[in-house]
Amino acid sequence: MITLCGFPLSNYYNKVKLALLEKGVPFTEERVMTGRTDEAVLSASPLGKIPFIRTPHGPLCESQAILEYLEAAHPTPALLPADPFAAAKVRELMIFTNLHLELVARELYAQAFFGGTVSEATQERVRKQLTKNIPAFKRLAKFAPYVAGDTFTMADCAAYVNLPLVALATRSVLGTDLLAEHGIDWKGYGKMIAQRPSAQKVDADRKADLDALAASKKA
């Protein structure tokens, strides 16, 4: 049995959770907050990052490594094409989504979602980088109807949880949804993916966690 460690408000936790649900792999969940420095966490995730998983073979961290492990250990249903080049194109899309979109936009999250402030210099740097990166992503993404083509893949596990964050953060802090501004219909795509039982489960758990957090702040 696999144990998924992290919490439902994390986009990378939900990236892995989507893959587990899509594949029908039995798993349990263990709530672990990011940044913990106790040995129980560091022995599984040396930087204290989430998500990580516990498996019968030992722990594994980093969401992409986890998805690759799940694909190899549970190949059906496949989240990567059998053709090596097509599989590489899916991985390419994931790199663009994770590193060139979400990681760049993450610099805005403190102000967009957590009540902090982001400097004007940081805002302009992020705007400039995303203005370059989003059109590059658009050249690769197909949305036909899935991000890599006509089949749900790992790339959708990444896109579904990350594209809304990029859009909402840029709209909140920069005053414009940069994804929409560059012609990416992330809302339509998200509504389509949200019809899948796996996405419905992830979204429901995330909402429940968000509601619980809001209630705790009021208490």
mmCIF file with all atom_site columns, C-alpha atoms in Angstrom:
data_model
loop_
_atom_site.group_PDB
_atom_site.id
_atom_site.type_symbol
_atom_site.label_atom_id
_atom_site.label_alt_id
_atom_site.label_comp_id
_atom_site.label_asym_id
_atom_site.label_entity_id
_atom_site.label_seq_id
_atom_site.pdbx_PDB_ins_code
_atom_site.Cartn_x
_atom_site.Cartn_y
_atom_site.Cartn_z
_atom_site.occupancy
_atom_site.B_iso_or_equiv
_atom_site.pdbx_formal_charge
_atom_site.auth_seq_id
_atom_site.auth_comp_id
_atom_site.auth_asym_id
_atom_site.auth_atom_id
_atom_site.pdbx_PDB_model_num
ATOM 1   C CA . MET A 1 1   ? 0.000   0.000  0.000   1.00 0.00 ? 1   MET A CA 1
ATOM 2   C CA . ILE A 1 2   ? 1.239   3.478  -0.894  1.00 0.00 ? 2   ILE A CA 1
ATOM 3   C CA . THR A 1 3   ? 0.914   6.374  1.544   1.00 0.00 ? 3   THR A CA 1
ATOM 4   C CA . LEU A 1 4   ? 0.714   9.839  0.007   1.00 0.00 ? 4   LEU A CA 1
ATOM 5   C CA . CYS A 1 5   ? 2.151   12.433 2.375   1.00 0.00 ? 5   CYS A CA 1
ATOM 6   C CA . GLY A 1 6   ? 1.368   16.120 2.215   1.00 0.00 ? 6   GLY A CA 1
ATOM 7   C CA . PHE A 1 7   ? -1.858  18.115 2.298   1.00 0.00 ? 7   PHE A CA 1
ATOM 8   C CA . PRO A 1 8   ? -4.730  18.766 -0.136  1.00 0.00 ? 8   PRO A CA 1
ATOM 9   C CA . LEU A 1 9   ? -4.038  22.475 -0.644  1.00 0.00 ? 9   LEU A CA 1
ATOM 10  C CA . SER A 1 10  ? -0.730  21.686 -2.349  1.00 0.00 ? 10  SER A CA 1
ATOM 11  C CA . ASN A 1 11  ? -0.850  21.669 -6.127  1.00 0.00 ? 11  ASN A CA 1
ATOM 12  C CA . TYR A 1 12  ? 2.003   19.175 -6.390  1.00 0.00 ? 12  TYR A CA 1
ATOM 13  C CA . TYR A 1 13  ? 0.337   16.903 -3.837  1.00 0.00 ? 13  TYR A CA 1
ATOM 14  C CA . ASN A 1 14  ? -2.765  16.999 -6.008  1.00 0.00 ? 14  ASN A CA 1
ATOM 15  C CA . LYS A 1 15  ? -0.710  16.315 -9.133  1.00 0.00 ? 15  LYS A CA 1
ATOM 16  C CA . VAL A 1 16  ? 0.362   12.997 -7.602  1.00 0.00 ? 16  VAL A CA 1
ATOM 17  C CA . LYS A 1 17  ? -3.084  12.321 -6.166  1.00 0.00 ? 17  LYS A CA 1
ATOM 18  C CA . LEU A 1 18  ? -4.654  12.716 -9.602  1.00 0.00 ? 18  LEU A CA 1
ATOM 19  C CA . ALA A 1 19  ? -2.249  10.148 -11.029 1.00 0.00 ? 19  ALA A CA 1
ATOM 20  C CA . LEU A 1 20  ? -2.958  7.678  -8.217  1.00 0.00 ? 20  LEU A CA 1
ATOM 21  C CA . LEU A 1 21  ? -6.707  8.051  -8.688  1.00 0.00 ? 21  LEU A CA 1
ATOM 22  C CA . GLU A 1 22  ? -6.519  7.819  -12.470 1.00 0.00 ? 22  GLU A CA 1
ATOM 23  C CA . LYS A 1 23  ? -4.529  4.612  -12.196 1.00 0.00 ? 23  LYS A CA 1
ATOM 24  C CA . GLY A 1 24  ? -6.731  3.143  -9.494  1.00 0.00 ? 24  GLY A CA 1
ATOM 25  C CA . VAL A 1 25  ? -3.736  2.509  -7.249  1.00 0.00 ? 25  VAL A CA 1
ATOM 26  C CA . PRO A 1 26  ? -4.793  1.885  -3.622  1.00 0.00 ? 26  PRO A CA 1
ATOM 27  C CA . PHE A 1 27  ? -3.328  4.492  -1.289  1.00 0.00 ? 27  PHE A CA 1
ATOM 28  C CA . THR A 1 28  ? -3.796  6.152  2.041   1.00 0.00 ? 28  THR A CA 1
ATOM 29  C CA . GLU A 1 29  ? -3.098  9.768  2.912   1.00 0.00 ? 29  GLU A CA 1
ATOM 30  C CA . GLU A 1 30  ? -0.962  11.177 5.721   1.00 0.00 ? 30  GLU A CA 1
ATOM 31  C CA . ARG A 1 31  ? -1.127  14.848 6.519   1.00 0.00 ? 31  ARG A CA 1
ATOM 32  C CA . VAL A 1 32  ? 2.356   16.340 6.499   1.00 0.00 ? 32  VAL A CA 1
ATOM 33  C CA . MET A 1 33  ? 2.996   20.067 6.313   1.00 0.00 ? 33  MET A CA 1
ATOM 34  C CA . THR A 1 34  ? 5.880   21.420 4.271   1.00 0.00 ? 34  THR A CA 1
ATOM 35  C CA . GLY A 1 35  ? 9.105   22.449 5.933   1.00 0.00 ? 35  GLY A CA 1
ATOM 36  C CA . ARG A 1 36  ? 9.105   19.916 8.750   1.00 0.00 ? 36  ARG A CA 1
ATOM 37  C CA . THR A 1 37  ? 12.571  19.020 9.982   1.00 0.00 ? 37  THR A CA 1
ATOM 38  C CA . ASP A 1 38  ? 11.950  15.933 12.088  1.00 0.00 ? 38  ASP A CA 1
ATOM 39  C CA . GLU A 1 39  ? 13.717  12.749 11.125  1.00 0.00 ? 39  GLU A CA 1
ATOM 40  C CA . ALA A 1 40  ? 10.486  10.975 10.143  1.00 0.00 ? 40  ALA A CA 1
ATOM 41  C CA . VAL A 1 41  ? 10.030  13.479 7.313   1.00 0.00 ? 41  VAL A CA 1
ATOM 42  C CA . LEU A 1 42  ? 13.657  14.200 6.378   1.00 0.00 ? 42  LEU A CA 1
ATOM 43  C CA . SER A 1 43  ? 14.385  10.491 6.005   1.00 0.00 ? 43  SER A CA 1
ATOM 44  C CA . ALA A 1 44  ? 11.717  10.438 3.281   1.00 0.00 ? 44  ALA A CA 1
ATOM 45  C CA . SER A 1 45  ? 12.057  13.963 1.870   1.00 0.00 ? 45  SER A CA 1
ATOM 46  C CA . PRO A 1 46  ? 15.473  15.443 2.707   1.00 0.00 ? 46  PRO A CA 1
ATOM 47  C CA . LEU A 1 47  ? 14.398  19.032 2.006   1.00 0.00 ? 47  LEU A CA 1
ATOM 48  C CA . GLY A 1 48  ? 11.211  18.661 4.015   1.00 0.00 ? 48  GLY A CA 1
ATOM 49  C CA . LYS A 1 49  ? 9.167   19.193 0.841   1.00 0.00 ? 49  LYS A CA 1
ATOM 50  C CA . ILE A 1 50  ? 5.851   17.617 0.047   1.00 0.00 ? 50  ILE A CA 1
ATOM 51  C CA . PRO A 1 51  ? 4.549   15.545 -1.521  1.00 0.00 ? 51  PRO A CA 1
ATOM 52  C CA . PHE A 1 52  ? 6.387   12.342 -0.863  1.00 0.00 ? 52  PHE A CA 1
ATOM 53  C CA . ILE A 1 53  ? 5.180   8.779  -0.759  1.00 0.00 ? 53  ILE A CA 1
ATOM 54  C CA . ARG A 1 54  ? 5.923   5.790  1.397   1.00 0.00 ? 54  ARG A CA 1
ATOM 55  C CA . THR A 1 55  ? 6.040   2.516  -0.519  1.00 0.00 ? 55  THR A CA 1
ATOM 56  C CA . PRO A 1 56  ? 6.804   -1.106 0.434   1.00 0.00 ? 56  PRO A CA 1
ATOM 57  C CA . HIS A 1 57  ? 10.251  -0.466 -1.081  1.00 0.00 ? 57  HIS A CA 1
ATOM 58  C CA . GLY A 1 58  ? 10.934  2.759  0.813   1.00 0.00 ? 58  GLY A CA 1
ATOM 59  C CA . PRO A 1 59  ? 10.100  6.465  0.556   1.00 0.00 ? 59  PRO A CA 1
ATOM 60  C CA . LEU A 1 60  ? 10.203  8.595  -2.585  1.00 0.00 ? 60  LEU A CA 1
ATOM 61  C CA . CYS A 1 61  ? 10.014  12.385 -2.952  1.00 0.00 ? 61  CYS A CA 1
ATOM 62  C CA . GLU A 1 62  ? 9.676   14.890 -5.822  1.00 0.00 ? 62  GLU A CA 1
ATOM 63  C CA . SER A 1 63  ? 6.356   14.769 -7.645  1.00 0.00 ? 63  SER A CA 1
ATOM 64  C CA . GLN A 1 64  ? 7.765   13.988 -11.076 1.00 0.00 ? 64  GLN A CA 1
ATOM 65  C CA . ALA A 1 65  ? 9.870   11.106 -9.777  1.00 0.00 ? 65  ALA A CA 1
ATOM 66  C CA . ILE A 1 66  ? 6.771   9.788  -8.044  1.00 0.00 ? 66  ILE A CA 1
ATOM 67  C CA . LEU A 1 67  ? 4.724   9.925  -11.254 1.00 0.00 ? 67  LEU A CA 1
ATOM 68  C CA . GLU A 1 68  ? 7.470   8.120  -13.154 1.00 0.00 ? 68  GLU A CA 1
ATOM 69  C CA . TYR A 1 69  ? 7.563   5.424  -10.471 1.00 0.00 ? 69  TYR A CA 1
ATOM 70  C CA . LEU A 1 70  ? 3.793   4.994  -10.586 1.00 0.00 ? 70  LEU A CA 1
ATOM 71  C CA . GLU A 1 71  ? 3.879   4.692  -14.371 1.00 0.00 ? 71  GLU A CA 1
ATOM 72  C CA . ALA A 1 72  ? 6.547   1.981  -14.231 1.00 0.00 ? 72  ALA A CA 1
ATOM 73  C CA . ALA A 1 73  ? 5.014   0.088  -11.315 1.00 0.00 ? 73  ALA A CA 1
ATOM 74  C CA . HIS A 1 74  ? 1.393   0.399  -12.489 1.00 0.00 ? 74  HIS A CA 1
ATOM 75  C CA . PRO A 1 75  ? 1.530   0.751  -16.276 1.00 0.00 ? 75  PRO A CA 1
ATOM 76  C CA . THR A 1 76  ? -2.223  0.355  -16.832 1.00 0.00 ? 76  THR A CA 1
ATOM 77  C CA . PRO A 1 77  ? -4.000  2.626  -17.441 1.00 0.00 ? 77  PRO A CA 1
ATOM 78  C CA . ALA A 1 78  ? -1.095  4.450  -19.008 1.00 0.00 ? 78  ALA A CA 1
ATOM 79  C CA . LEU A 1 79  ? -0.437  8.123  -18.355 1.00 0.00 ? 79  LEU A CA 1
ATOM 80  C CA . LEU A 1 80  ? 2.384   8.169  -20.906 1.00 0.00 ? 80  LEU A CA 1
ATOM 81  C CA . PRO A 1 81  ? 2.144   7.133  -24.572 1.00 0.00 ? 81  PRO A CA 1
ATOM 82  C CA . ALA A 1 82  ? 3.899   3.899  -25.547 1.00 0.00 ? 82  ALA A CA 1
ATOM 83  C CA . ASP A 1 83  ? 5.803   5.666  -28.321 1.00 0.00 ? 83  ASP A CA 1
ATOM 84  C CA . PRO A 1 84  ? 9.095   7.032  -26.872 1.00 0.00 ? 84  PRO A CA 1
ATOM 85  C CA . PHE A 1 85  ? 8.935   10.341 -28.735 1.00 0.00 ? 85  PHE A CA 1
ATOM 86  C CA . ALA A 1 86  ? 5.303   10.943 -27.820 1.00 0.00 ? 86  ALA A CA 1
ATOM 87  C CA . ALA A 1 87  ? 6.135   10.159 -24.190 1.00 0.00 ? 87  ALA A CA 1
ATOM 88  C CA . ALA A 1 88  ? 9.019   12.619 -24.324 1.00 0.00 ? 88  ALA A CA 1
ATOM 89  C CA . LYS A 1 89  ? 6.663   15.302 -25.653 1.00 0.00 ? 89  LYS A CA 1
ATOM 90  C CA . VAL A 1 90  ? 4.392   14.746 -22.649 1.00 0.00 ? 90  VAL A CA 1
ATOM 91  C CA . ARG A 1 91  ? 7.370   15.146 -20.323 1.00 0.00 ? 91  ARG A CA 1
ATOM 92  C CA . GLU A 1 92  ? 8.397   18.265 -22.235 1.00 0.00 ? 92  GLU A CA 1
ATOM 93  C CA . LEU A 1 93  ? 4.983   19.801 -21.589 1.00 0.00 ? 93  LEU A CA 1
ATOM 94  C CA . MET A 1 94  ? 5.241   18.979 -17.897 1.00 0.00 ? 94  MET A CA 1
ATOM 95  C CA . ILE A 1 95  ? 8.599   20.738 -17.668 1.00 0.00 ? 95  ILE A CA 1
ATOM 96  C CA . PHE A 1 96  ? 7.126   23.835 -19.287 1.00 0.00 ? 96  PHE A CA 1
ATOM 97  C CA . THR A 1 97  ? 4.085   23.763 -17.006 1.00 0.00 ? 97  THR A CA 1
ATOM 98  C CA . ASN A 1 98  ? 5.993   23.165 -13.787 1.00 0.00 ? 98  ASN A CA 1
ATOM 99  C CA . LEU A 1 99  ? 9.182   25.145 -14.312 1.00 0.00 ? 99  LEU A CA 1
ATOM 100 C CA . HIS A 1 100 ? 8.438   27.815 -16.890 1.00 0.00 ? 100 HIS A CA 1
ATOM 101 C CA . LEU A 1 101 ? 4.904   28.715 -15.764 1.00 0.00 ? 101 LEU A CA 1
ATOM 102 C CA . GLU A 1 102 ? 4.096   27.664 -12.191 1.00 0.00 ? 102 GLU A CA 1
ATOM 103 C CA . LEU A 1 103 ? 7.529   28.155 -10.658 1.00 0.00 ? 103 LEU A CA 1
ATOM 104 C CA . VAL A 1 104 ? 7.772   31.633 -12.182 1.00 0.00 ? 104 VAL A CA 1
ATOM 105 C CA . ALA A 1 105 ? 4.279   32.637 -11.069 1.00 0.00 ? 105 ALA A CA 1
ATOM 106 C CA . ARG A 1 106 ? 4.977   31.272 -7.585  1.00 0.00 ? 106 ARG A CA 1
ATOM 107 C CA . GLU A 1 107 ? 6.880   34.452 -6.782  1.00 0.00 ? 107 GLU A CA 1
ATOM 108 C CA . LEU A 1 108 ? 3.496   36.194 -6.763  1.00 0.00 ? 108 LEU A CA 1
ATOM 109 C CA . TYR A 1 109 ? 1.739   33.769 -4.416  1.00 0.00 ? 109 TYR A CA 1
ATOM 110 C CA . ALA A 1 110 ? 2.648   35.575 -1.201  1.00 0.00 ? 110 ALA A CA 1
ATOM 111 C CA . GLN A 1 111 ? 0.568   38.561 -2.299  1.00 0.00 ? 111 GLN A CA 1
ATOM 112 C CA . ALA A 1 112 ? -2.010  36.704 -4.381  1.00 0.00 ? 112 ALA A CA 1
ATOM 113 C CA . PHE A 1 113 ? -3.016  34.108 -1.798  1.00 0.00 ? 113 PHE A CA 1
ATOM 114 C CA . PHE A 1 114 ? -1.400  34.724 1.601   1.00 0.00 ? 114 PHE A CA 1
ATOM 115 C CA . GLY A 1 115 ? -1.835  38.394 2.412   1.00 0.00 ? 115 GLY A CA 1
ATOM 116 C CA . GLY A 1 116 ? 1.794   39.348 1.816   1.00 0.00 ? 116 GLY A CA 1
ATOM 117 C CA . THR A 1 117 ? 3.402   41.874 -0.484  1.00 0.00 ? 117 THR A CA 1
ATOM 118 C CA . VAL A 1 118 ? 5.521   41.359 -3.582  1.00 0.00 ? 118 VAL A CA 1
ATOM 119 C CA . SER A 1 119 ? 7.866   44.147 -4.671  1.00 0.00 ? 119 SER A CA 1
ATOM 120 C CA . GLU A 1 120 ? 7.296   46.061 -7.888  1.00 0.00 ? 120 GLU A CA 1
ATOM 121 C CA . ALA A 1 121 ? 10.627  44.771 -9.183  1.00 0.00 ? 121 ALA A CA 1
ATOM 122 C CA . THR A 1 122 ? 9.553   41.169 -8.622  1.00 0.00 ? 122 THR A CA 1
ATOM 123 C CA . GLN A 1 123 ? 6.198   41.796 -10.238 1.00 0.00 ? 123 GLN A CA 1
ATOM 124 C CA . GLU A 1 124 ? 7.802   43.227 -13.346 1.00 0.00 ? 124 GLU A CA 1
ATOM 125 C CA . ARG A 1 125 ? 10.342  40.421 -13.531 1.00 0.00 ? 125 ARG A CA 1
ATOM 126 C CA . VAL A 1 126 ? 7.576   37.828 -13.323 1.00 0.00 ? 126 VAL A CA 1
ATOM 127 C CA . ARG A 1 127 ? 5.464   39.664 -15.894 1.00 0.00 ? 127 ARG A CA 1
ATOM 128 C CA . LYS A 1 128 ? 8.385   39.819 -18.309 1.00 0.00 ? 128 LYS A CA 1
ATOM 129 C CA . GLN A 1 129 ? 9.288   36.151 -17.863 1.00 0.00 ? 129 GLN A CA 1
ATOM 130 C CA . LEU A 1 130 ? 5.726   34.870 -18.208 1.00 0.00 ? 130 LEU A CA 1
ATOM 131 C CA . THR A 1 131 ? 5.134   37.083 -21.237 1.00 0.00 ? 131 THR A CA 1
ATOM 132 C CA . LYS A 1 132 ? 7.976   35.141 -22.814 1.00 0.00 ? 132 LYS A CA 1
ATOM 133 C CA . ASN A 1 133 ? 7.159   31.702 -21.394 1.00 0.00 ? 133 ASN A CA 1
ATOM 134 C CA . ILE A 1 134 ? 3.407   31.494 -21.942 1.00 0.00 ? 134 ILE A CA 1
ATOM 135 C CA . PRO A 1 135 ? 3.576   31.835 -25.753 1.00 0.00 ? 135 PRO A CA 1
ATOM 136 C CA . ALA A 1 136 ? 6.316   29.183 -25.713 1.00 0.00 ? 136 ALA A CA 1
ATOM 137 C CA . PHE A 1 137 ? 4.051   26.852 -23.721 1.00 0.00 ? 137 PHE A CA 1
ATOM 138 C CA . LYS A 1 138 ? 1.211   27.617 -26.116 1.00 0.00 ? 138 LYS A CA 1
ATOM 139 C CA . ARG A 1 139 ? 3.332   26.406 -29.037 1.00 0.00 ? 139 ARG A CA 1
ATOM 140 C CA . LEU A 1 140 ? 3.639   22.988 -27.387 1.00 0.00 ? 140 LEU A CA 1
ATOM 141 C CA . ALA A 1 141 ? 0.228   22.545 -25.782 1.00 0.00 ? 141 ALA A CA 1
ATOM 142 C CA . LYS A 1 142 ? -2.494  21.043 -27.953 1.00 0.00 ? 142 LYS A CA 1
ATOM 143 C CA . PHE A 1 143 ? -5.674  21.187 -25.837 1.00 0.00 ? 143 PHE A CA 1
ATOM 144 C CA . ALA A 1 144 ? -7.199  18.664 -28.252 1.00 0.00 ? 144 ALA A CA 1
ATOM 145 C CA . PRO A 1 145 ? -8.978  18.310 -25.866 1.00 0.00 ? 145 PRO A CA 1
ATOM 146 C CA . TYR A 1 146 ? -6.216  17.289 -23.417 1.00 0.00 ? 146 TYR A CA 1
ATOM 147 C CA . VAL A 1 147 ? -3.084  19.328 -23.046 1.00 0.00 ? 147 VAL A CA 1
ATOM 148 C CA . ALA A 1 148 ? -0.910  16.821 -24.946 1.00 0.00 ? 148 ALA A CA 1
ATOM 149 C CA . GLY A 1 149 ? -3.547  15.663 -27.440 1.00 0.00 ? 149 GLY A CA 1
ATOM 150 C CA . ASP A 1 150 ? -6.530  13.323 -27.469 1.00 0.00 ? 150 ASP A CA 1
ATOM 151 C CA . THR A 1 151 ? -5.602  11.301 -24.346 1.00 0.00 ? 151 THR A CA 1
ATOM 152 C CA . PHE A 1 152 ? -5.380  12.162 -20.652 1.00 0.00 ? 152 PHE A CA 1
ATOM 153 C CA . THR A 1 153 ? -1.702  11.991 -19.620 1.00 0.00 ? 153 THR A CA 1
ATOM 154 C CA . MET A 1 154 ? 0.688   13.024 -16.882 1.00 0.00 ? 154 MET A CA 1
ATOM 155 C CA . ALA A 1 155 ? 0.756   16.444 -18.518 1.00 0.00 ? 155 ALA A CA 1
ATOM 156 C CA . ASP A 1 156 ? -2.877  16.913 -17.509 1.00 0.00 ? 156 ASP A CA 1
ATOM 157 C CA . CYS A 1 157 ? -2.077  16.003 -13.902 1.00 0.00 ? 157 CYS A CA 1
ATOM 158 C CA . ALA A 1 158 ? 0.315   18.958 -13.917 1.00 0.00 ? 158 ALA A CA 1
ATOM 159 C CA . ALA A 1 159 ? -1.738  21.364 -16.017 1.00 0.00 ? 159 ALA A CA 1
ATOM 160 C CA . TYR A 1 160 ? -5.011  20.915 -14.136 1.00 0.00 ? 160 TYR A CA 1
ATOM 161 C CA . VAL A 1 161 ? -3.511  21.843 -10.777 1.00 0.00 ? 161 VAL A CA 1
ATOM 162 C CA . ASN A 1 162 ? -1.071  24.521 -11.979 1.00 0.00 ? 162 ASN A CA 1
ATOM 163 C CA . LEU A 1 163 ? -2.721  26.571 -14.723 1.00 0.00 ? 163 LEU A CA 1
ATOM 164 C CA . PRO A 1 164 ? -5.417  28.036 -12.438 1.00 0.00 ? 164 PRO A CA 1
ATOM 165 C CA . LEU A 1 165 ? -2.748  29.187 -9.984  1.00 0.00 ? 165 LEU A CA 1
ATOM 166 C CA . VAL A 1 166 ? -0.803  30.965 -12.708 1.00 0.00 ? 166 VAL A CA 1
ATOM 167 C CA . ALA A 1 167 ? -3.945  32.656 -13.991 1.00 0.00 ? 167 ALA A CA 1
ATOM 168 C CA . LEU A 1 168 ? -5.284  33.684 -10.584 1.00 0.00 ? 168 LEU A CA 1
ATOM 169 C CA . ALA A 1 169 ? -1.932  34.914 -9.291  1.00 0.00 ? 169 ALA A CA 1
ATOM 170 C CA . THR A 1 170 ? -1.246  37.073 -12.330 1.00 0.00 ? 170 THR A CA 1
ATOM 171 C CA . ARG A 1 171 ? -4.764  38.485 -12.325 1.00 0.00 ? 171 ARG A CA 1
ATOM 172 C CA . SER A 1 172 ? -4.586  39.287 -8.619  1.00 0.00 ? 172 SER A CA 1
ATOM 173 C CA . VAL A 1 173 ? -1.114  40.822 -8.521  1.00 0.00 ? 173 VAL A CA 1
ATOM 174 C CA . LEU A 1 174 ? -0.419  41.988 -12.077 1.00 0.00 ? 174 LEU A CA 1
ATOM 175 C CA . GLY A 1 175 ? -3.972  43.037 -12.860 1.00 0.00 ? 175 GLY A CA 1
ATOM 176 C CA . THR A 1 176 ? -4.441  40.659 -15.787 1.00 0.00 ? 176 THR A CA 1
ATOM 177 C CA . ASP A 1 177 ? -4.812  36.938 -16.336 1.00 0.00 ? 177 ASP A CA 1
ATOM 178 C CA . LEU A 1 178 ? -1.730  36.401 -18.464 1.00 0.00 ? 178 LEU A CA 1
ATOM 179 C CA . LEU A 1 179 ? -2.850  32.948 -19.625 1.00 0.00 ? 179 LEU A CA 1
ATOM 180 C CA . ALA A 1 180 ? -6.136  34.294 -20.968 1.00 0.00 ? 180 ALA A CA 1
ATOM 181 C CA . GLU A 1 181 ? -4.374  37.341 -22.370 1.00 0.00 ? 181 GLU A CA 1
ATOM 182 C CA . HIS A 1 182 ? -2.253  35.018 -24.496 1.00 0.00 ? 182 HIS A CA 1
ATOM 183 C CA . GLY A 1 183 ? -5.251  33.027 -25.706 1.00 0.00 ? 183 GLY A CA 1
ATOM 184 C CA . ILE A 1 184 ? -5.122  30.001 -23.394 1.00 0.00 ? 184 ILE A CA 1
ATOM 185 C CA . ASP A 1 185 ? -8.641  28.907 -22.422 1.00 0.00 ? 185 ASP A CA 1
ATOM 186 C CA . TRP A 1 186 ? -7.618  27.381 -19.109 1.00 0.00 ? 186 TRP A CA 1
ATOM 187 C CA . LYS A 1 187 ? -11.144 27.726 -17.711 1.00 0.00 ? 187 LYS A CA 1
ATOM 188 C CA . GLY A 1 188 ? -12.704 25.664 -20.498 1.00 0.00 ? 188 GLY A CA 1
ATOM 189 C CA . TYR A 1 189 ? -9.945  23.100 -20.194 1.00 0.00 ? 189 TYR A CA 1
ATOM 190 C CA . GLY A 1 190 ? -10.392 22.974 -16.431 1.00 0.00 ? 190 GLY A CA 1
ATOM 191 C CA . LYS A 1 191 ? -14.147 22.444 -16.709 1.00 0.00 ? 191 LYS A CA 1
ATOM 192 C CA . MET A 1 192 ? -13.529 19.513 -19.029 1.00 0.00 ? 192 MET A CA 1
ATOM 193 C CA . ILE A 1 193 ? -11.003 17.855 -16.711 1.00 0.00 ? 193 ILE A CA 1
ATOM 194 C CA . ALA A 1 194 ? -13.222 18.561 -13.700 1.00 0.00 ? 194 ALA A CA 1
ATOM 195 C CA . GLN A 1 195 ? -15.771 16.104 -15.077 1.00 0.00 ? 195 GLN A CA 1
ATOM 196 C CA . ARG A 1 196 ? -13.390 13.227 -14.365 1.00 0.00 ? 196 ARG A CA 1
ATOM 197 C CA . PRO A 1 197 ? -14.014 11.359 -11.079 1.00 0.00 ? 197 PRO A CA 1
ATOM 198 C CA . SER A 1 198 ? -10.351 11.739 -10.120 1.00 0.00 ? 198 SER A CA 1
ATOM 199 C CA . ALA A 1 199 ? -10.507 15.521 -10.448 1.00 0.00 ? 199 ALA A CA 1
ATOM 200 C CA . GLN A 1 200 ? -13.807 15.665 -8.583  1.00 0.00 ? 200 GLN A CA 1
ATOM 201 C CA . LYS A 1 201 ? -12.257 13.777 -5.668  1.00 0.00 ? 201 LYS A CA 1
ATOM 202 C CA . VAL A 1 202 ? -9.185  16.025 -5.632  1.00 0.00 ? 202 VAL A CA 1
ATOM 203 C CA . ASP A 1 203 ? -11.308 19.179 -5.822  1.00 0.00 ? 203 ASP A CA 1
ATOM 204 C CA . ALA A 1 204 ? -13.688 18.037 -3.073  1.00 0.00 ? 204 ALA A CA 1
ATOM 205 C CA . ASP A 1 205 ? -10.829 17.194 -0.722  1.00 0.00 ? 205 ASP A CA 1
ATOM 206 C CA . ARG A 1 206 ? -9.111  20.475 -1.476  1.00 0.00 ? 206 ARG A CA 1
ATOM 207 C CA . LYS A 1 207 ? -12.312 22.432 -0.772  1.00 0.00 ? 207 LYS A CA 1
ATOM 208 C CA . ALA A 1 208 ? -12.867 20.558 2.488   1.00 0.00 ? 208 ALA A CA 1
ATOM 209 C CA . ASP A 1 209 ? -9.312  21.374 3.578   1.00 0.00 ? 209 ASP A CA 1
ATOM 210 C CA . LEU A 1 210 ? -9.736  25.023 2.601   1.00 0.00 ? 210 LEU A CA 1
ATOM 211 C CA . ASP A 1 211 ? -13.015 25.242 4.528   1.00 0.00 ? 211 ASP A CA 1
ATOM 212 C CA . ALA A 1 212 ? -11.409 23.652 7.583   1.00 0.00 ? 212 ALA A CA 1
ATOM 213 C CA . LEU A 1 213 ? -8.546  26.143 7.424   1.00 0.00 ? 213 LEU A CA 1
ATOM 214 C CA . ALA A 1 214 ? -10.948 29.069 7.176   1.00 0.00 ? 214 ALA A CA 1
ATOM 215 C CA . ALA A 1 215 ? -12.963 27.764 10.134  1.00 0.00 ? 215 ALA A CA 1
ATOM 216 C CA . SER A 1 216 ? -9.830  27.362 12.250  1.00 0.00 ? 216 SER A CA 1
ATOM 217 C CA . LYS A 1 217 ? -8.841  30.984 11.606  1.00 0.00 ? 217 LYS A CA 1
ATOM 218 C CA . LYS A 1 218 ? -12.256 32.182 12.783  1.00 0.00 ? 218 LYS A CA 1
ATOM 219 C CA . ALA A 1 219 ? -12.139 30.091 15.960  1.00 0.00 ? 219 ALA A CA 1
#
